[in-house]
XYZ file of C-alpha atoms in Angstrom:
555
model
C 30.070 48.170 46.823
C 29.175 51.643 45.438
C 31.317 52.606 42.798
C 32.731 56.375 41.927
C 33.166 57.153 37.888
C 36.350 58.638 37.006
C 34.424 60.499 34.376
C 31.511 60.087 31.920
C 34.103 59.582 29.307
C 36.193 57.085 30.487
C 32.942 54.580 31.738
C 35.349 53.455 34.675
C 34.631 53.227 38.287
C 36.987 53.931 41.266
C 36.754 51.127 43.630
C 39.504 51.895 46.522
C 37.804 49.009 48.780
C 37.891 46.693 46.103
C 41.699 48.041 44.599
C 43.315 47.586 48.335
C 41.527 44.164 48.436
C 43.330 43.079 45.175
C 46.620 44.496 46.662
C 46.161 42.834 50.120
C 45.693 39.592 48.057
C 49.130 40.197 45.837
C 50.915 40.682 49.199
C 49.472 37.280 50.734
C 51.026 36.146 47.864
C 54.277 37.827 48.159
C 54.690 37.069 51.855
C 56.198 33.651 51.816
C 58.908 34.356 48.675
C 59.381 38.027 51.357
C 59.900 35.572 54.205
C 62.240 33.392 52.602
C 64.302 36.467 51.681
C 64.455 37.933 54.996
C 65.528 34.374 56.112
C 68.476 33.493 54.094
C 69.717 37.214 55.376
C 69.347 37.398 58.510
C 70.016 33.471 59.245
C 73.776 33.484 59.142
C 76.453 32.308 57.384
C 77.904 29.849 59.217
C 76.442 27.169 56.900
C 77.365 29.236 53.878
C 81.182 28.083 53.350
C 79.558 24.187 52.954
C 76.781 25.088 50.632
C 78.822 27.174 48.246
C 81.499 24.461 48.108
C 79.550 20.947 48.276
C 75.795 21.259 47.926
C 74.735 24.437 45.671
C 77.396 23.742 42.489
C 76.426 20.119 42.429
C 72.569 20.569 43.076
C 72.776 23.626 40.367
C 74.665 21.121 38.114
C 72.394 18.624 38.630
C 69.303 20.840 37.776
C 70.670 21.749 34.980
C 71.163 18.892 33.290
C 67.392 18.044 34.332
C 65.959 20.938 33.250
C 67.844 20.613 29.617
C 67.068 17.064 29.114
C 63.290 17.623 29.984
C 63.106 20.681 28.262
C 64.717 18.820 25.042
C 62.650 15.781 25.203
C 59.424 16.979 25.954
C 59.847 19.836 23.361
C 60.691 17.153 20.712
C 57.834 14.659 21.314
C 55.335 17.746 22.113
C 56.056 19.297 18.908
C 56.127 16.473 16.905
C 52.781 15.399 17.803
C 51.179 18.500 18.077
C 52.074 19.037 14.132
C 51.361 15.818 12.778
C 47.801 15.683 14.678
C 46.893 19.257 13.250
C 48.227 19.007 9.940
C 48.672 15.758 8.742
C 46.384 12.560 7.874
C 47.059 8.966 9.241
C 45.163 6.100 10.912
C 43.588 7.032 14.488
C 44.541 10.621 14.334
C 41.595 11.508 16.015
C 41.876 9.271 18.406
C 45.641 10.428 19.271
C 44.482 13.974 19.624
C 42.751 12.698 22.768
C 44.989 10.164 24.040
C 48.397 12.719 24.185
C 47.317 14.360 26.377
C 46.509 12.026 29.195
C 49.528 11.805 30.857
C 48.586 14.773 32.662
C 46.271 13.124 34.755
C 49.750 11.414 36.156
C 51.768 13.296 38.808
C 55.316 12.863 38.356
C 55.995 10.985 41.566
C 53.272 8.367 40.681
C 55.258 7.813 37.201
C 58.619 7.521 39.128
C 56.988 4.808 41.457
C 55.730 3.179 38.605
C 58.799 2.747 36.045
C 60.688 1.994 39.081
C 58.327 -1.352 39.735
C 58.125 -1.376 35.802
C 62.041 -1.907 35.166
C 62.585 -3.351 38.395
C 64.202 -6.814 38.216
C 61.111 -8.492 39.357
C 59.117 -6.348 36.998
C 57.683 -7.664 33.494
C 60.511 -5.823 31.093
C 63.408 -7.496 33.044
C 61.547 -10.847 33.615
C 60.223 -11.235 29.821
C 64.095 -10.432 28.880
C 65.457 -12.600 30.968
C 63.118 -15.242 29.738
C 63.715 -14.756 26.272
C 67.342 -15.203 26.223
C 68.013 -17.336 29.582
C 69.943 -15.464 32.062
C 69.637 -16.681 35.361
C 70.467 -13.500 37.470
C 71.394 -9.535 36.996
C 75.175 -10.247 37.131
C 74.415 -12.058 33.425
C 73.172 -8.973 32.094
C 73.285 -5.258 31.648
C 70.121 -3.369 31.677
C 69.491 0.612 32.208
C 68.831 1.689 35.654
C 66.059 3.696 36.146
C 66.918 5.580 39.205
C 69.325 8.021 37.454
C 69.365 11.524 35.953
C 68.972 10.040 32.701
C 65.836 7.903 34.404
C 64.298 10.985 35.856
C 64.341 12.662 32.320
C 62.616 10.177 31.303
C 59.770 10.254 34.340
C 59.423 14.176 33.499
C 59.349 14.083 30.078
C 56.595 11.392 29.839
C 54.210 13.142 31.607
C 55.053 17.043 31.212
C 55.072 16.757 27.157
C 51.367 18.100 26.873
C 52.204 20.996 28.136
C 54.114 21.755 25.013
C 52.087 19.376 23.122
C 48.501 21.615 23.772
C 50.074 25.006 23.377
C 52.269 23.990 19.913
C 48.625 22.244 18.635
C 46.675 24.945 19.493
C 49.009 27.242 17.335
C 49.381 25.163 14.293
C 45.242 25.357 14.252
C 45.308 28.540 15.075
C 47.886 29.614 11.994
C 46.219 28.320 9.673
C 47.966 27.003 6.166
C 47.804 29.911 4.046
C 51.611 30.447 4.545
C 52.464 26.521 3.888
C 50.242 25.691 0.994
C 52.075 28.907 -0.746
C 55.916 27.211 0.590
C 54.356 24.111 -0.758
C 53.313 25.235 -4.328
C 56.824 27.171 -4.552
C 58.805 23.341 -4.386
C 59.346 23.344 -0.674
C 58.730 20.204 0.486
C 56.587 19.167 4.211
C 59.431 18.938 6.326
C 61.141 22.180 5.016
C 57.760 23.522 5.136
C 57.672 22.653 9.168
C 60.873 23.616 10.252
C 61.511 26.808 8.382
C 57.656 28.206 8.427
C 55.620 26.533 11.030
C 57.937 26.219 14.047
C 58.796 29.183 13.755
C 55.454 30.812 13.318
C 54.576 28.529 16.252
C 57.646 29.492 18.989
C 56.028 31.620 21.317
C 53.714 28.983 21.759
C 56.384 26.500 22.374
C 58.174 28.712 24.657
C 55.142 28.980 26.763
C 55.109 25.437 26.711
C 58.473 24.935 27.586
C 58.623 27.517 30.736
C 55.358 25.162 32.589
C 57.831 22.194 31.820
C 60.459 23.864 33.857
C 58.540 25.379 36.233
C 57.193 21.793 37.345
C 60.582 19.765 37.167
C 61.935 22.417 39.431
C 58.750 22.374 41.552
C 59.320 17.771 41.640
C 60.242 16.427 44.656
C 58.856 12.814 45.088
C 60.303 12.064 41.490
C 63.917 13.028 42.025
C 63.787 11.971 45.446
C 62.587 8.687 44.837
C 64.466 8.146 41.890
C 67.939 9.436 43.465
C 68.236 12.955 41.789
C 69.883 15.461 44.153
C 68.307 19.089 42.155
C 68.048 22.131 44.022
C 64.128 21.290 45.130
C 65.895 18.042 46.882
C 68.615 20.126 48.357
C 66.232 22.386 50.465
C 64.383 19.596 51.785
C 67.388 17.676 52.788
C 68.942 20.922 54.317
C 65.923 21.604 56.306
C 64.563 18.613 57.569
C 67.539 16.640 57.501
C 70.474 18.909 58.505
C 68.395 20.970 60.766
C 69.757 24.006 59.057
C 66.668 26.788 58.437
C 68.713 29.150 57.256
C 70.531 27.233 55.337
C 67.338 25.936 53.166
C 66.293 29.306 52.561
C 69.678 30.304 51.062
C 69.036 27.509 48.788
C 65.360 28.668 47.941
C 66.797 32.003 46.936
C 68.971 30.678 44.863
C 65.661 28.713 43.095
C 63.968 32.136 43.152
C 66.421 33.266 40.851
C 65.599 30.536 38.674
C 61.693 31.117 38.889
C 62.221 34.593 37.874
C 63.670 34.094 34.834
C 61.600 30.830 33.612
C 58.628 33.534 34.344
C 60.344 36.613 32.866
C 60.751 34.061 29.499
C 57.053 33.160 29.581
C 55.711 36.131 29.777
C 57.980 37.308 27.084
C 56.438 34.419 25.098
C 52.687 35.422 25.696
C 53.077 38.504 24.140
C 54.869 37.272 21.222
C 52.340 34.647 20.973
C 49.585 37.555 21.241
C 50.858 39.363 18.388
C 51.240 35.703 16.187
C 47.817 34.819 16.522
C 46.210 38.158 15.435
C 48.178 37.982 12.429
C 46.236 34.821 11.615
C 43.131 34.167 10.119
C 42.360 30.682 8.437
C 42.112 27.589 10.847
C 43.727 24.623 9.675
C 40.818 22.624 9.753
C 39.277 24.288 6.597
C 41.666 23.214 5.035
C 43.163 20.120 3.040
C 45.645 18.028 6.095
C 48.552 16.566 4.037
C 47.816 12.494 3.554
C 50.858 10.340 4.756
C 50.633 7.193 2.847
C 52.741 4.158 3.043
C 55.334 3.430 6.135
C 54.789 7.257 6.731
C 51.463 6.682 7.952
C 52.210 3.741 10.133
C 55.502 5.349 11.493
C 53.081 8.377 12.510
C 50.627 6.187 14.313
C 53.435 5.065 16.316
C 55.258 8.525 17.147
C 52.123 9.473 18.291
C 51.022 5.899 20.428
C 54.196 5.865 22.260
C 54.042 8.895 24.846
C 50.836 7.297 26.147
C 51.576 4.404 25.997
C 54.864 5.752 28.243
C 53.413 8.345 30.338
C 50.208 6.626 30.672
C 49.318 3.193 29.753
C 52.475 1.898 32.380
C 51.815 3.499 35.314
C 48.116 3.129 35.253
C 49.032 -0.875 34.328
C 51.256 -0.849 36.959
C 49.701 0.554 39.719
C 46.532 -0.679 38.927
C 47.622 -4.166 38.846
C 48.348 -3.001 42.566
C 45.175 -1.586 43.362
C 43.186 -4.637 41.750
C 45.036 -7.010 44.261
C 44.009 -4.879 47.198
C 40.537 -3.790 47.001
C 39.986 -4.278 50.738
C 42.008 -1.113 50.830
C 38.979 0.960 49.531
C 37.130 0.466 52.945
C 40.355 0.808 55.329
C 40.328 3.612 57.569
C 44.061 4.804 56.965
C 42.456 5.353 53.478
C 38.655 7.289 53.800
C 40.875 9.469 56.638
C 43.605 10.651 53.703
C 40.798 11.116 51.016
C 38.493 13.265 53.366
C 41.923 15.193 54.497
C 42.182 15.226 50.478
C 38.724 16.373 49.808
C 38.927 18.956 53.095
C 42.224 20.658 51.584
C 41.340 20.988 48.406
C 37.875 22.132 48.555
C 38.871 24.621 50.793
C 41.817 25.621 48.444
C 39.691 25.903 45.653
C 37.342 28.147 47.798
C 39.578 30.459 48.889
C 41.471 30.602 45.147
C 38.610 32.005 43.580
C 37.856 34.113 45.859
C 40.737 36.160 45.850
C 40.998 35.224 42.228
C 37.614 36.683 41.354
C 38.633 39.703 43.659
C 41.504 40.088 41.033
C 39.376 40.061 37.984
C 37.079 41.930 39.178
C 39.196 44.617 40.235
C 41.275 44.646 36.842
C 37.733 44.865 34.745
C 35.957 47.631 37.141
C 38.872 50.122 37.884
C 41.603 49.647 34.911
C 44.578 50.980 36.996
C 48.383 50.428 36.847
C 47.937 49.598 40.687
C 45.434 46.776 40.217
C 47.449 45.560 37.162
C 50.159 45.349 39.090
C 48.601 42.952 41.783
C 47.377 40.804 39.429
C 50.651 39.821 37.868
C 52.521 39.797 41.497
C 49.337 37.428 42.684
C 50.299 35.068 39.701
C 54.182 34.862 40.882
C 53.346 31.873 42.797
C 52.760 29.146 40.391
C 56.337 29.072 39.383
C 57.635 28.528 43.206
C 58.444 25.271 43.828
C 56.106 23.836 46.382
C 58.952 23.499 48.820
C 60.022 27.025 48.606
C 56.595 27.866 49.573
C 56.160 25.531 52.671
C 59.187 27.275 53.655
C 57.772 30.663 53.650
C 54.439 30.085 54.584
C 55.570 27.440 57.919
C 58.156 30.413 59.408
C 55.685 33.297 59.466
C 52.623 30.809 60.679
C 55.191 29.749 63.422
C 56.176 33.244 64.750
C 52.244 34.681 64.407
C 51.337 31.369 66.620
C 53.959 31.695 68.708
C 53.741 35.946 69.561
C 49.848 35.175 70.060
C 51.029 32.079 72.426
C 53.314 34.517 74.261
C 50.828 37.178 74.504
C 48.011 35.636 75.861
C 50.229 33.595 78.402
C 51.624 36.595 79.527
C 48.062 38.261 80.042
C 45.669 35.766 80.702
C 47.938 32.460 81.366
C 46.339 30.720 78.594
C 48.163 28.959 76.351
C 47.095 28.729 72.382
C 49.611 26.217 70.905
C 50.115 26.362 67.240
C 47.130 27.967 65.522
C 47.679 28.038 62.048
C 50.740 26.518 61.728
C 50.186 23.377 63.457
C 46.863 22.977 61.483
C 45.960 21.825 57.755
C 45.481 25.993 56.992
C 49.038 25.814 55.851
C 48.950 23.455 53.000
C 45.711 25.383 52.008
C 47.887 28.436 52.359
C 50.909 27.488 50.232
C 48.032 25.682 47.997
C 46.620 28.972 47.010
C 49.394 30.671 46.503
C 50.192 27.909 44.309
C 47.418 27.776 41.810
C 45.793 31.138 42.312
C 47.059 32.509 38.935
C 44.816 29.041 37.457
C 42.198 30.212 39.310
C 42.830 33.886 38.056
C 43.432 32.812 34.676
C 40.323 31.326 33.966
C 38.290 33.691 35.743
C 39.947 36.512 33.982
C 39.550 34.687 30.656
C 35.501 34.183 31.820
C 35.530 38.149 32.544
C 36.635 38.821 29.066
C 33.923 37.096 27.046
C 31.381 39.736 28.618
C 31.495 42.622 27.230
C 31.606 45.439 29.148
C 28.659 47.022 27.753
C 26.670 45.120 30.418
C 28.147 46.700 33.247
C 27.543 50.012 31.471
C 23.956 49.115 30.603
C 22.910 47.751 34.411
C 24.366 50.759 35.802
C 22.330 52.739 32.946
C 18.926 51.295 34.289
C 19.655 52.427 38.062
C 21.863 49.458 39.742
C 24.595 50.057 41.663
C 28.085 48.222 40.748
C 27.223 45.724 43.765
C 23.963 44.819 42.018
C 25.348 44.887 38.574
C 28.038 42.679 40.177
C 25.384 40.121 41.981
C 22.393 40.040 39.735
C 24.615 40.092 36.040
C 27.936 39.609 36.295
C 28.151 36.418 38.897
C 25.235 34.083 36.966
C 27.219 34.741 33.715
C 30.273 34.178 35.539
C 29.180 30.537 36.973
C 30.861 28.023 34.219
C 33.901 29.943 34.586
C 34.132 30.041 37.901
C 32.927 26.546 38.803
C 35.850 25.668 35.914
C 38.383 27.445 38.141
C 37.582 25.798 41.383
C 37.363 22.469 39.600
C 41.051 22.966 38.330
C 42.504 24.339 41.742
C 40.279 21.031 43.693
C 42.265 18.534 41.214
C 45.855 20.542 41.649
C 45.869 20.838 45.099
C 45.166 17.012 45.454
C 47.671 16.131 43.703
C 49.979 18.438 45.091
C 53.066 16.709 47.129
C 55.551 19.141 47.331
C 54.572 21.309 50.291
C 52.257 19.341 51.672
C 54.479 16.634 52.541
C 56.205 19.410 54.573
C 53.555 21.282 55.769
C 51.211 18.837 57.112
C 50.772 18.523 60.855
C 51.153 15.359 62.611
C 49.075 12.493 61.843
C 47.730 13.997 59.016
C 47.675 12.236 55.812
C 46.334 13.661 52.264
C 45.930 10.712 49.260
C 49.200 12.076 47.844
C 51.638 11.772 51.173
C 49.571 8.682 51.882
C 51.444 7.314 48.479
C 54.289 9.031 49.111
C 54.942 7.417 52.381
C 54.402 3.973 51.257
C 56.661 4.026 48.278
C 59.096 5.752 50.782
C 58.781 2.301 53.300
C 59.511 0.515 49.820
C 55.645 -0.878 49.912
C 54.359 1.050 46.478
C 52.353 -2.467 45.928
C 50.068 -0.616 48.674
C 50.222 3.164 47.208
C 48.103 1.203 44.357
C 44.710 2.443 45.641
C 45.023 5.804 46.588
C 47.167 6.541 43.386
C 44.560 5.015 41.368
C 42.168 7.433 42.969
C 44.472 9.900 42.291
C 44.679 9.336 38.556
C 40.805 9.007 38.488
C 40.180 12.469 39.696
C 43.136 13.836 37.495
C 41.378 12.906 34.618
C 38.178 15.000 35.277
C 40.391 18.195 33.458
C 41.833 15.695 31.081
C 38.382 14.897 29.371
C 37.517 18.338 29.928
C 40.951 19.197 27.567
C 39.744 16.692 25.140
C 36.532 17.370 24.521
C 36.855 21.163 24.341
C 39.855 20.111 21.326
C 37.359 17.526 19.398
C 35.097 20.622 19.340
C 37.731 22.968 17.810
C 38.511 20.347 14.895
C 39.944 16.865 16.402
């Protein structure tokens, strides 16, 4: 890959294989939110009349409300935490720092089987309440249902807080306390010290938090599903598969589009704010003095900060452990080694092809700094925010018509026929999969890529190596923990990921996380129990990763 300088000046190099690589890459990107577009126009509109009048206002509505309540909860408990683990002083603090922010090792559909069973009427909460003050039945009693809106909040928030949790902590370290020991010496006192000079200092942060939160209750569909929630994600699935209406399900997903857009025209809004904050800091809060709670302060902050693991966490692992326990033989059943290697197949070869293109991406951006390759980098990252079942849809349709004009072809040639190639076949869920999590794949290898300097391009290249050598004998060993960080990440993701592949998967073809999902669907989530646990266990590889990279930035 011989590169072309610009100039001596300049030390860039003109790649045009690499930069139409990168480009090719955005566009496989692009394709299915393209497809879905040229769908929901040319589909019709015969389907339009009930969709504007009975299923888009109320799904809208619906979302919403789910998106605010999420939003509000998670930014509440997130922030809360997040400043009295950086700044303050109580029992187990640095034990809390750890333990907030394992709910992320629980997909949102395993915490909506698991309240459900949790709160059920047979489950311990009703049972020990019914126990304690002797009612015989449910018609003695009121107690909340959990398969609501108001339940799903709940779902959501529990286990989407550390998004907003690990971005707001990571500022009020990063801020340092220069500006609140000065509030604090002028009279103001710690809470008018928080809300009128840290949360704001710390907003873009929050806002970045905030905008993953939406992005993944919007992307939900086993939660809201199983829980009874009707949102827009729900809508297109129903529309599709149920109604039969294609067309109809894409004029949905534009409508979503129009949602994603936004939620990522507000986050990256927020990254450059947050940018600009943290140069303007210098001190890190750990060298300084954390403000000692004493009294019922202390104990009431221990608790704030036991309860969302205790809710996101400790239940559904109790719960669906408990289930797991009682079925061990499970471990060794066929049904179950065939989902986990369809699991492990997916997602290693998700995680393959992410950082490959990903790396492509970097690469491109740091050898040939161009408005063109700039460009594909931020259109290759537009897929994260598309709901999972917005993508099936626009990877399945173009899959379908390339199998079936191949099909045609070579029937009307040869008089063979080829069947469904790719669209009939696991390479669409690792299709929609990258698209999915390439921008995690391209964020970390980007991030890797920018602790080198580029003096070590410049000096190879110096000493007589080409930007192919340079690139194979420097760049990639340095580049190894980042890269086997990125493919670690995208592995975990993708098998956890629900959303499309529970409509993209071909017949007879079962990952860990549809294996769940179609148990708890038969109303038999006692036997989800062991492939959710395994679930959980690999979700918690990135977990400790998150922890232990925090206790070495402070506690």
């Amino acid at each position: 890959m011989a590169g072309q300088p610009l100039g001596r000046r300049t030390g860039v190099w003109r790649h045009p294989i690499l930069s139409a690589s990168a480009v090719l890459a955005a566009a496989i990107v692009l394709m299915p939110a393209i497809a879905i577009v040229v769908i929901a126009a040319t589909g019709g509109t015969d389907n339009w009349p009930h969709l504007l009048n009975n299923v888009i206002p109320r799904a809208t509505l619906r979302t919403l409300i789910l998106l605010a309540g999420v939003s509000t909860i998670t930014a509440i408990v997130g922030v809360v935490t997040a400043w009295l683990v950086a700044s303050c002083e109580f029992p187990g603090r640095r034990v809390f720092s750890g333990l907030l922010v394992l709910p992320l090792a629980i997909p949102a559909y395993l915490g909506a089987y698991a309240f459900a069973e949790f709160f059920s009427f047979t489950g311990p909460v009703q049972t020990a309440y019914r126990a304690l003050f002797g009612f015989q039945s449910s018609r003695d009693y009121w107690f909340p249902e959990v398969r609501t809106t108001g339940g799903a909040m709940l779902v959501l928030s529990s286990v989407l807080y550390p998004y907003i949790y690990l971005s707001a902590r990571s500022m009020f370290l990063m801020q340092g306390r220069a500006a609140a020991d000065v509030a604090r010496t002028l009279g103001a006192s710690p809470l008018k010290v928080f809300a009128r000079i840290q949360i704001p200092m710390a907003r873009p942060a929050i806002m970045v938090g905030l905008t993953l939160v939406a992005m993944e209750t919007l992307n939900d569909i086993g939660a809201v599903e199983y829980l009874g929630v009707q949102t827009l994600t729900f809508s297109i699935f129903d529309t599709w598969l149920n109604r039969g209406s294609l067309a109809g399900a894409a004029q949905i997903a534009c409508v979503m589009l129009v949602f994603v857009i936004c939620l990522m025209m507000v986050e990256r809004a927020a990254r450059r704010r947050q940018r600009f904050s943290s140069q303007k800091t210098t001190a890190a809060v750990h060298d300084s003095v954390r403000l000692k709670l004493a009294g019922w302060k202390k104990w009431a902050a221990s608790l704030a900060c036991l309860l969302p693991p205790v809710i996101g966490f400790a239940i559904p692992v109790f719960v669906l452990g408990g289930y797991a326990a009682r079925r061990l033989e499970q471990f060794a059943s066929t049904r179950l080694l065939s989902a986990l290697w369809h699991s492990v197949l997916v997602s290693g070869s998700t995680a393959l092809v992410a950082v490959l293109l990903a790396f492509l991406l970097a690469y491109a951006a740091r050898t040939t700094r161009s408005r063109l390759n700039a460009a594909a980098g931020r259109f290759a990252s537009f897929g994260y925010g598309v709901p999972g079942t917005v993508l099936a849809m626009g990877v399945l349709i173009p899959l379908a018509n390339f199998d079936n004009a191949v099909d045609a072809f070579l029937r009307a040639q040869f008089g063979i026929s080829t069947g469904l190639l790719l669209s009939g076949t696991g390479f669409a869920i690792i299709y929609a999969c990258t698209v999915r999590f390439l921008t995690m794949a391209e964020g970390t290898i980007d991030a890797g890529f920018h602790k080198l300097s580029p003096h070590l391009d410049m000096a190879a290249r110096t000493l007589g190596r080409t930007s192919s050598q340079t690139l194979w004998s420097v760049l990639l060993p340095m580049m190894r923990p980042a890269t086997l960080t990125a493919a670690l990440l995208v592995f975990i993701e993708t098998m956890k990921e629900l959303s499309a592949t529970i409509m993209l998967r071909p017949f007879n073809f079962n990952t860990l996380a549809t294996l769940v999902y179609e148990d708890a669907s038969r109303a038999k989530v006692e036997d989800a129990g062991v492939p959710a646990v395994i679930i959980v266990a690999v979700g918690l590889i990135p977990v400790f990763l998150v922890s232990r990279s925090l206790d070495r930035k402070g506690g």
